[in-house]
Tab-separated table of C-alpha atoms and ligand atoms in Angstrom:
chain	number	residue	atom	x	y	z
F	119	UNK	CA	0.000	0.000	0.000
F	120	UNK	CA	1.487	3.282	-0.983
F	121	UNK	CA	1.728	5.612	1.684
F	122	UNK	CA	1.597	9.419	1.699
F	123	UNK	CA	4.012	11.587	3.994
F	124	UNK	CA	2.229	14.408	5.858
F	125	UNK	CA	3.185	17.133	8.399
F	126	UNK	CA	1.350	17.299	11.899
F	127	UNK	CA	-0.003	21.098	10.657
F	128	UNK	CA	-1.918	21.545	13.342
F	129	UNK	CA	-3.461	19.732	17.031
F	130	UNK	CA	-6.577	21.060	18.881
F	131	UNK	CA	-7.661	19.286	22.301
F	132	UNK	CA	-11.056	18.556	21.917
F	133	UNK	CA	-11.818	16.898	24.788
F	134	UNK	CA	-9.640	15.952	27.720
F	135	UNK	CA	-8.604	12.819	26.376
F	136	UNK	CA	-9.545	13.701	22.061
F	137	UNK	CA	-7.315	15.682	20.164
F	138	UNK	CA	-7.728	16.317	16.678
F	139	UNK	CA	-4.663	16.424	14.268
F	140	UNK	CA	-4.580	18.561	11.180
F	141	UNK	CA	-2.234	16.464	8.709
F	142	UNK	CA	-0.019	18.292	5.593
F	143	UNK	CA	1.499	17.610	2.821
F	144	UNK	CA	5.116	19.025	3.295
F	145	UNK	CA	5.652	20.564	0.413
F	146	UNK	CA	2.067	22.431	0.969
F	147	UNK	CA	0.534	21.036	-1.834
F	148	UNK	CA	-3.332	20.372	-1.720
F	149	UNK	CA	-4.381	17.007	-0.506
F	150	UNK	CA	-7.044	16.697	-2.063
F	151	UNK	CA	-10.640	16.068	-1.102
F	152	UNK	CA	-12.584	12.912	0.523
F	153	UNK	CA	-15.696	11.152	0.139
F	154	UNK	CA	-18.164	12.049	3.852
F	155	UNK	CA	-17.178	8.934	5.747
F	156	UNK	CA	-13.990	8.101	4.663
F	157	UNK	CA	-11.067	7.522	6.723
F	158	UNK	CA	-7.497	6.727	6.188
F	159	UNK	CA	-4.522	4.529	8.075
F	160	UNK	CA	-2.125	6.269	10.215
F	161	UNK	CA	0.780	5.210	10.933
F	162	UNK	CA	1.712	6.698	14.085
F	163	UNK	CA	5.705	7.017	15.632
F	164	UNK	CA	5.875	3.844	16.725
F	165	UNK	CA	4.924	2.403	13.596
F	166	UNK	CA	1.359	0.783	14.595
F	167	UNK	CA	-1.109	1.357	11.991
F	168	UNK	CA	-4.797	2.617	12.697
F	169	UNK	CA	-7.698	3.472	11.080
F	170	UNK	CA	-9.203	7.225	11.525
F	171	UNK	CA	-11.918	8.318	9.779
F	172	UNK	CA	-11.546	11.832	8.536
F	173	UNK	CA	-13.099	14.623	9.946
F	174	UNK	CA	-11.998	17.484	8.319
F	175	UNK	CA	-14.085	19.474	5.375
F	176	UNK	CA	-14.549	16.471	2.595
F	177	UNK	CA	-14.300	19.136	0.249
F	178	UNK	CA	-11.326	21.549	1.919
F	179	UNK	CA	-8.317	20.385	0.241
F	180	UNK	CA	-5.178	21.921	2.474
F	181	UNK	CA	-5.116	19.388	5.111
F	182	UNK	CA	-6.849	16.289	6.546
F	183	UNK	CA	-7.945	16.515	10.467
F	184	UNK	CA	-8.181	13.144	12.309
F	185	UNK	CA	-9.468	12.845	15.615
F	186	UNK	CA	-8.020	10.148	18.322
F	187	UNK	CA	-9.266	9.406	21.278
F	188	UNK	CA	-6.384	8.373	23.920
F	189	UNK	CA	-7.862	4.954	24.923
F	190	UNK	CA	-6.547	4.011	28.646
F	191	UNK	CA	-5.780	0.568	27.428
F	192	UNK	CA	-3.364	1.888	24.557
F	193	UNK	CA	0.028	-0.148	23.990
F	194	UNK	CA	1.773	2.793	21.690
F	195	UNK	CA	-1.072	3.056	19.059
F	196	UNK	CA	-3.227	6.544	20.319
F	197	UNK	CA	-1.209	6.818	23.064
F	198	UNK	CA	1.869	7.805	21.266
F	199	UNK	CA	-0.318	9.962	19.110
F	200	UNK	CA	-1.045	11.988	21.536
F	201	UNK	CA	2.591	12.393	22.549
F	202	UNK	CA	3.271	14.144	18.266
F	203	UNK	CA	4.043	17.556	18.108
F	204	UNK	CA	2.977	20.464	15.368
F	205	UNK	CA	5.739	19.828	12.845
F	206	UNK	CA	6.390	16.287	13.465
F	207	UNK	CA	5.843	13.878	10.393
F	208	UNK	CA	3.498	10.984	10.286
F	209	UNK	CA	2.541	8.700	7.073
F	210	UNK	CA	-1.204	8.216	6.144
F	211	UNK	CA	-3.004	6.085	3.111
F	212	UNK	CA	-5.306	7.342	0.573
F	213	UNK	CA	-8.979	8.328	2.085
F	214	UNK	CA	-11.304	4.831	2.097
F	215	UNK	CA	-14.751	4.679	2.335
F	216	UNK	CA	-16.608	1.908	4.001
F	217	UNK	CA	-19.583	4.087	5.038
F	218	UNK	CA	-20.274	6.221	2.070
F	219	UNK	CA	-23.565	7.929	2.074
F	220	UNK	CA	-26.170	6.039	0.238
F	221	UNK	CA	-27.550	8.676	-2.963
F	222	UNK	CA	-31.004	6.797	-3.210
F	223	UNK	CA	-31.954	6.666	0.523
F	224	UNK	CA	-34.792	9.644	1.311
F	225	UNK	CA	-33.775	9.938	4.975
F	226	UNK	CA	-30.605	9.694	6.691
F	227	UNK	CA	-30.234	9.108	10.488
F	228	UNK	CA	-26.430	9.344	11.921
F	229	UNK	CA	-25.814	7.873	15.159
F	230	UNK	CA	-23.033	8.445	16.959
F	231	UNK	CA	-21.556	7.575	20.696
F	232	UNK	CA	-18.076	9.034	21.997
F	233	UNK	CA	-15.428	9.288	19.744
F	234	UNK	CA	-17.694	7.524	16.552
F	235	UNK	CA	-18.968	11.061	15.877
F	236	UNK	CA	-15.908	11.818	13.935
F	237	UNK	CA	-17.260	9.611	10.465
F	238	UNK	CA	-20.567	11.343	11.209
F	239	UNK	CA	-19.016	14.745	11.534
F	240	UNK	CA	-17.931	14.919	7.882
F	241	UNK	CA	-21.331	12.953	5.802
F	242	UNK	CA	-23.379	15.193	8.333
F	243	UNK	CA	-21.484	18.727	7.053
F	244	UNK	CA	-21.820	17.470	4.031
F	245	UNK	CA	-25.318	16.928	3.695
F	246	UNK	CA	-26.260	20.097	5.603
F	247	UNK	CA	-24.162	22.018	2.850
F	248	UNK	CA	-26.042	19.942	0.197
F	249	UNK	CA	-29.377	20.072	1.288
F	250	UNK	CA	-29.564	16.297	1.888
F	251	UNK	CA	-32.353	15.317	4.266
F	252	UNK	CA	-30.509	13.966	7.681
F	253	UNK	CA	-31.104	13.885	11.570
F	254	UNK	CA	-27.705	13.166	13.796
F	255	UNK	CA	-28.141	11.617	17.311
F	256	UNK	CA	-24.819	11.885	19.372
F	257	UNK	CA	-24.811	10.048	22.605
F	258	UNK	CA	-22.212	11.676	25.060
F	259	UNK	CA	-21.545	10.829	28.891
F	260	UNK	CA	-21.059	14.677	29.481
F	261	UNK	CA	-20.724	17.572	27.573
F	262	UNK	CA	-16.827	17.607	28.195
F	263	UNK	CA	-16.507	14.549	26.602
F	264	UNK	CA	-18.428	15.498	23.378
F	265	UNK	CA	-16.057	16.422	20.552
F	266	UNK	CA	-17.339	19.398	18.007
F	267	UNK	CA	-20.610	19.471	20.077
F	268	UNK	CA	-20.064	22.933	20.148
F	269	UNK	CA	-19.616	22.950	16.181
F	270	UNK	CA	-22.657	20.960	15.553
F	271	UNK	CA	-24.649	23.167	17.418
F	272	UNK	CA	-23.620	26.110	15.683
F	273	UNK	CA	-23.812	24.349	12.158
F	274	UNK	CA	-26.897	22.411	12.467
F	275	UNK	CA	-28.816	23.298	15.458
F	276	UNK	CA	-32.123	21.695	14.157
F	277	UNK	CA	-30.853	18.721	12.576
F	278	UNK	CA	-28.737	17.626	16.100
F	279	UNK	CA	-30.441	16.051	18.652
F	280	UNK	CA	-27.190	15.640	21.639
F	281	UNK	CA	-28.069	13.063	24.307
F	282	UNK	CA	-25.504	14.249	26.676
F	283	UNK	CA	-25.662	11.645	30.375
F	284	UNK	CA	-28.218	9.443	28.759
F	285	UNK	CA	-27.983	6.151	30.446
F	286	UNK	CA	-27.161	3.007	28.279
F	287	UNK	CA	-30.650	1.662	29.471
F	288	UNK	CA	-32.304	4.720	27.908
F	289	UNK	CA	-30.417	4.682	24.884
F	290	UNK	CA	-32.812	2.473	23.047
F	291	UNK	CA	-36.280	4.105	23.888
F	292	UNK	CA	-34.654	7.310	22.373
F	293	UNK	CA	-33.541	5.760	19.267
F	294	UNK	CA	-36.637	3.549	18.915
F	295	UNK	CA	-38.478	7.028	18.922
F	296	UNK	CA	-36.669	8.500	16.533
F	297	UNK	CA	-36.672	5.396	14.216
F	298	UNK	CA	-40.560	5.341	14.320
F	299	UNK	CA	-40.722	8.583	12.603
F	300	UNK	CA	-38.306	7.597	9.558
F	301	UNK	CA	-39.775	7.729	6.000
F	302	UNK	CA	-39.273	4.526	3.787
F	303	UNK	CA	-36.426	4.668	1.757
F	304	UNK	CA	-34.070	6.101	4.905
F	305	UNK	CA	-30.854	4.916	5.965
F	306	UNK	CA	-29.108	4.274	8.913
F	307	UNK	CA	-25.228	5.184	10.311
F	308	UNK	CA	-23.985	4.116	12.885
F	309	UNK	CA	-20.423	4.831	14.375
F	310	UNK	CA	-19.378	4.234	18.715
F	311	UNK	CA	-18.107	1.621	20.895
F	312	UNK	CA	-18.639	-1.748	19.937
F	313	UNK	CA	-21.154	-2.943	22.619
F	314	UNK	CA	-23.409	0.472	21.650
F	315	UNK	CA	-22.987	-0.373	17.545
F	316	UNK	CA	-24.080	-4.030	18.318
F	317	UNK	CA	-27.506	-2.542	20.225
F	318	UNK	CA	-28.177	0.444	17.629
F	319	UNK	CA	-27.688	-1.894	14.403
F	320	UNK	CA	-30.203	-4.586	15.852
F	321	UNK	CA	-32.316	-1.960	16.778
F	322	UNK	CA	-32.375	-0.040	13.366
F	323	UNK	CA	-32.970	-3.293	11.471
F	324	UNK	CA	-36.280	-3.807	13.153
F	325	UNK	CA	-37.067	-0.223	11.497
F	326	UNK	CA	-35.280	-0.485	8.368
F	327	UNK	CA	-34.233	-3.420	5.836
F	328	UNK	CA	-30.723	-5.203	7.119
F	329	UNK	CA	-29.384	-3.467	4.296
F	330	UNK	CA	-29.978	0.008	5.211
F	331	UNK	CA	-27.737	-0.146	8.138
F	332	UNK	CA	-24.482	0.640	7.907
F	333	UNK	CA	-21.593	0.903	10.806
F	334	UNK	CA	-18.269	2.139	10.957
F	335	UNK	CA	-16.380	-0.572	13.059
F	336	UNK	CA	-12.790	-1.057	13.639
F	337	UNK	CA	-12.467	-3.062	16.052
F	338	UNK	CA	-11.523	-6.927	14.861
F	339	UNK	CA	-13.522	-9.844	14.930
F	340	UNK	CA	-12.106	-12.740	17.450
F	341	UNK	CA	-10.735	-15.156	15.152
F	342	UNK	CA	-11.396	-18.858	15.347
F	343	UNK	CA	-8.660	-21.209	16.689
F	344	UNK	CA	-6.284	-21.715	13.295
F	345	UNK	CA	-6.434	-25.618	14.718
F	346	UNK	CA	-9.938	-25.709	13.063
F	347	UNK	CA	-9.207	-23.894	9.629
F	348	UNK	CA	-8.596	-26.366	6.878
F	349	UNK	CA	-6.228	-26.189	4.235
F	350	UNK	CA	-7.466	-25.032	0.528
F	351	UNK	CA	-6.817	-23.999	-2.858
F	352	UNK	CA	-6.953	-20.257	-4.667
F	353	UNK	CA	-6.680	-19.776	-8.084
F	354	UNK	CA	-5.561	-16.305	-9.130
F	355	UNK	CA	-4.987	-14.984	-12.523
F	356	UNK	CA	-4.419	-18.847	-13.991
F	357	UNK	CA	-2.186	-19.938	-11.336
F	358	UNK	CA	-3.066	-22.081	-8.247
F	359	UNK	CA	-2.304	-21.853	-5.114
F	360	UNK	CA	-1.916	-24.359	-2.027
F	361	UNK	CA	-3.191	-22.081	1.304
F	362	UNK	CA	-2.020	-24.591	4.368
F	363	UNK	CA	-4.819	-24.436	7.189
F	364	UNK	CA	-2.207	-22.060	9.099
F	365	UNK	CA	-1.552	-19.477	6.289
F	366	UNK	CA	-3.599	-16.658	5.059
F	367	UNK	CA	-4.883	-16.373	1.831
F	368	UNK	CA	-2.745	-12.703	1.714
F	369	UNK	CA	0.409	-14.825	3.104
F	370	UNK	CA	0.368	-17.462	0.716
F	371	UNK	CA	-0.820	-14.296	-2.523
F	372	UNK	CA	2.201	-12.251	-1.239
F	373	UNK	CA	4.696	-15.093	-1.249
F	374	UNK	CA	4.534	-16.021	-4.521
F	375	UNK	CA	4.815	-12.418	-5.562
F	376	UNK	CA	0.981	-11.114	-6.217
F	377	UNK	CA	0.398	-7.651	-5.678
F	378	UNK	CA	-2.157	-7.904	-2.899
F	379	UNK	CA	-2.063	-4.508	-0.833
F	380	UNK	CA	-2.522	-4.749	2.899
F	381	UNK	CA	-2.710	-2.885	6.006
F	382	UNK	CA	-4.517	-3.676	9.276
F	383	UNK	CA	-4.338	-7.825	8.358
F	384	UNK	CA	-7.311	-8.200	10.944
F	385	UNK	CA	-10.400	-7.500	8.692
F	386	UNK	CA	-11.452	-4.415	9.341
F	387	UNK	CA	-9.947	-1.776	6.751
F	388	UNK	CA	-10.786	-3.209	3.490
F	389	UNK	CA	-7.627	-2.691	2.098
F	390	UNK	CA	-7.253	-6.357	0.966
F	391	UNK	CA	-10.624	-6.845	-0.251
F	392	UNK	CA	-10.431	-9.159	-3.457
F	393	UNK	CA	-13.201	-10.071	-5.759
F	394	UNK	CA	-14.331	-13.955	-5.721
F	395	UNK	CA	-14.707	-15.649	-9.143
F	396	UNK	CA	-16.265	-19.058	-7.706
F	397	UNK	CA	-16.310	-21.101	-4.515
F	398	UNK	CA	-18.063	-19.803	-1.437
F	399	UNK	CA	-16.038	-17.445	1.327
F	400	UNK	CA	-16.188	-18.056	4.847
F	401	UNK	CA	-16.036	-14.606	6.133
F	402	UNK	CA	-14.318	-13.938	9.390
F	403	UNK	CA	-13.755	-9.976	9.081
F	404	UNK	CA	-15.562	-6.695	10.071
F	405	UNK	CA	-15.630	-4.925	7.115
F	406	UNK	CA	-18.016	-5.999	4.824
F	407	UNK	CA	-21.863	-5.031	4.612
F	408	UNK	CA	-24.620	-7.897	5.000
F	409	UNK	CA	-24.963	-7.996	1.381
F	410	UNK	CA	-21.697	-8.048	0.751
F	411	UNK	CA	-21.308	-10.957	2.744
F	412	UNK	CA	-24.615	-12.385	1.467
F	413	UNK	CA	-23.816	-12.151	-2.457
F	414	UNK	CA	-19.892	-13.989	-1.883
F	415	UNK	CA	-18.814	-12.099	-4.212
F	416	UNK	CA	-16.143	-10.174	-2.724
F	417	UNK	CA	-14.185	-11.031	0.798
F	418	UNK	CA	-11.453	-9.689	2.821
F	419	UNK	CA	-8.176	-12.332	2.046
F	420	UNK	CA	-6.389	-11.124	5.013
F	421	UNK	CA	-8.671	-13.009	7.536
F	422	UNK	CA	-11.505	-14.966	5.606
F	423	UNK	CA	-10.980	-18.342	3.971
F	424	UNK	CA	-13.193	-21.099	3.062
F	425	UNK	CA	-14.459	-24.634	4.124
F	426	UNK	CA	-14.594	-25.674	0.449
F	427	UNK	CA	-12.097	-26.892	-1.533
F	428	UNK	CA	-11.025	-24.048	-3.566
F	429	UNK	CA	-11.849	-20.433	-4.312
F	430	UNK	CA	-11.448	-18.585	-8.122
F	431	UNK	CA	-10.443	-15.022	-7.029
F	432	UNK	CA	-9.570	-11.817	-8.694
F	433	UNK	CA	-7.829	-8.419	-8.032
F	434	UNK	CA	-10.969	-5.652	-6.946
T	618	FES	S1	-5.788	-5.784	5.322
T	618	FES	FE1	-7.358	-4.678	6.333
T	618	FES	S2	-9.149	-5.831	5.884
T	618	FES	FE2	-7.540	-7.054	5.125
């Protein structure tokens, strides 16, 4: 995966334990706008790789702003972001998007707890600048905590509805209200900790189809014990390939020289998603949608394998 230098342009302290970086080019050069929802890789000073979703104008083009939240349990991944200075260079990838804002949907309803307002932050600018029909819910403990509350307030007053010391009991009545007033044809976002995205997505599908939920997760799925995978074949561009019940589909690609790209190797960036010609994917990673998932047509070959005997796949 190529990588991009930047320059740490700027840091503002959100929140006592969020700061949000403002990443460069060096040379000053524009770089370049992002689809709402996107986020890139960072790879921070001690060279641990993480996934931030962009917050900064989608359409601004002089720098990128990422927003990390210094998690207590942090082993030198946000933790040693924190410690950067203004000035100091990082590396980032190109802008991703695995929660792109849906053109057909009629509705759009961003949910957000803690630090998973920062995906919602840029698709909910940009569809207040663009006239798009959307409602944001943003679930804070306090109002200290909440990053850009202050922002949102200013630049959408009547499309934010901030549930600031809301319980986690309470947290589904309120949503379940709000989802009984959707129109058909709306679409759901949803973006926090894991145990909150887990509630809200259940939730949403009982008012919306499956397919109109969408979640920003990256966090990795728990793997399965590599004592029950079982060994397989890939075929790639005519040439097959023996993937031993303790390899990776990506391990065995990158061996024999194919130009797979990677990044987080856990499932949950998309970076390695290849397209799949025939067989039938067991998926074991955190990026995909439901229909994604459901058609087998594409699958992540850094984690996911296959029970079969053989999978046909292609570059995406
Ligand atoms: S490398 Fe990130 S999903 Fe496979």
């Amino acid at each position: 995966m190529a990588l991009i230098d930047v320059v740490v342009s700027d840091i503002v302290q959100e929140t006592p334990s969020i700061k949000t970086f403002y990443l460069a080019r060096p040379d000053g050069s524009s770089v370049g706008e992002y689809s709402p929802g996107a986020h890139v890789d960072v790879v921070g000073p001690t060279a641990i790789t993480r996934q931030y979703s962009l917050c900064s104008r989608p359409d601004g083009s002089e720098s990128f702003a990422v927003a990390v939240k210094r998690e207590t349990s942090s082993r030198g991944g946000s933790a040693a972001l924190h410690d950067v200075r203004i000035g100091d260079r990082l590396q980032i990838s190109e802008p991703r998007n695995l929660l792109g804002i849906n053109s057909a949907a009629v509705h759009h309803v961003l949910i957000a707890a803690g630090i998973g307002i920062t995906p919602m932050l840029s698709m909910a600018r940009h569809m207040d600048v663009h006239g798009i029909s959307f409602e944001l819910h943003y679930f804070s403990r306090t109002e200290e905590d909440a990053a850009f509350l202050p922002l949102l307030r200013d630049r959408c007053p009547e499309k934010l509805h901030a549930h600031v010391g809301v319980g986690r009991d309470d947290q589904g009545a309120i949503l379940s209200a709000a989802l009984t007033r959707v129109p058909a044809g709306t679409h759901v976002y949803v973006c926090g900790p894991e145990g909150f995205m887990d509630k809200a997505r259940v939730l949403a599908e009982t008012f919306v189809p499956a397919d109109a939920v969408h979640i920003e997760n990256f966090h990795a799925t728990e793997q399965p014990d590599a004592s029950e995978n079982s060994a397989f074949e890939v075929e790639l561009d005519g040439e097959t390939y023996h993937v031993p019940a303790d390899r990776s589909i990506v391990e065995v690609l990158q061996d024999n020289g194919c130009d797979v790209d990677t990044s987080c190797q856990e499932g949950i960036c998309g970076t390695c998603i290849m397209q799949v010609l025939s067989g039938t994917p067991e998926h074991r990673d955190n990026v995909l949608t439901a229909a994604e998932r459901e058609s087998g047509e594409v699958m992540a070959v850094c984690v996911s394998r296959t029970s079969g005997e053989r999978l046909e796949l292609d570059y995406y």
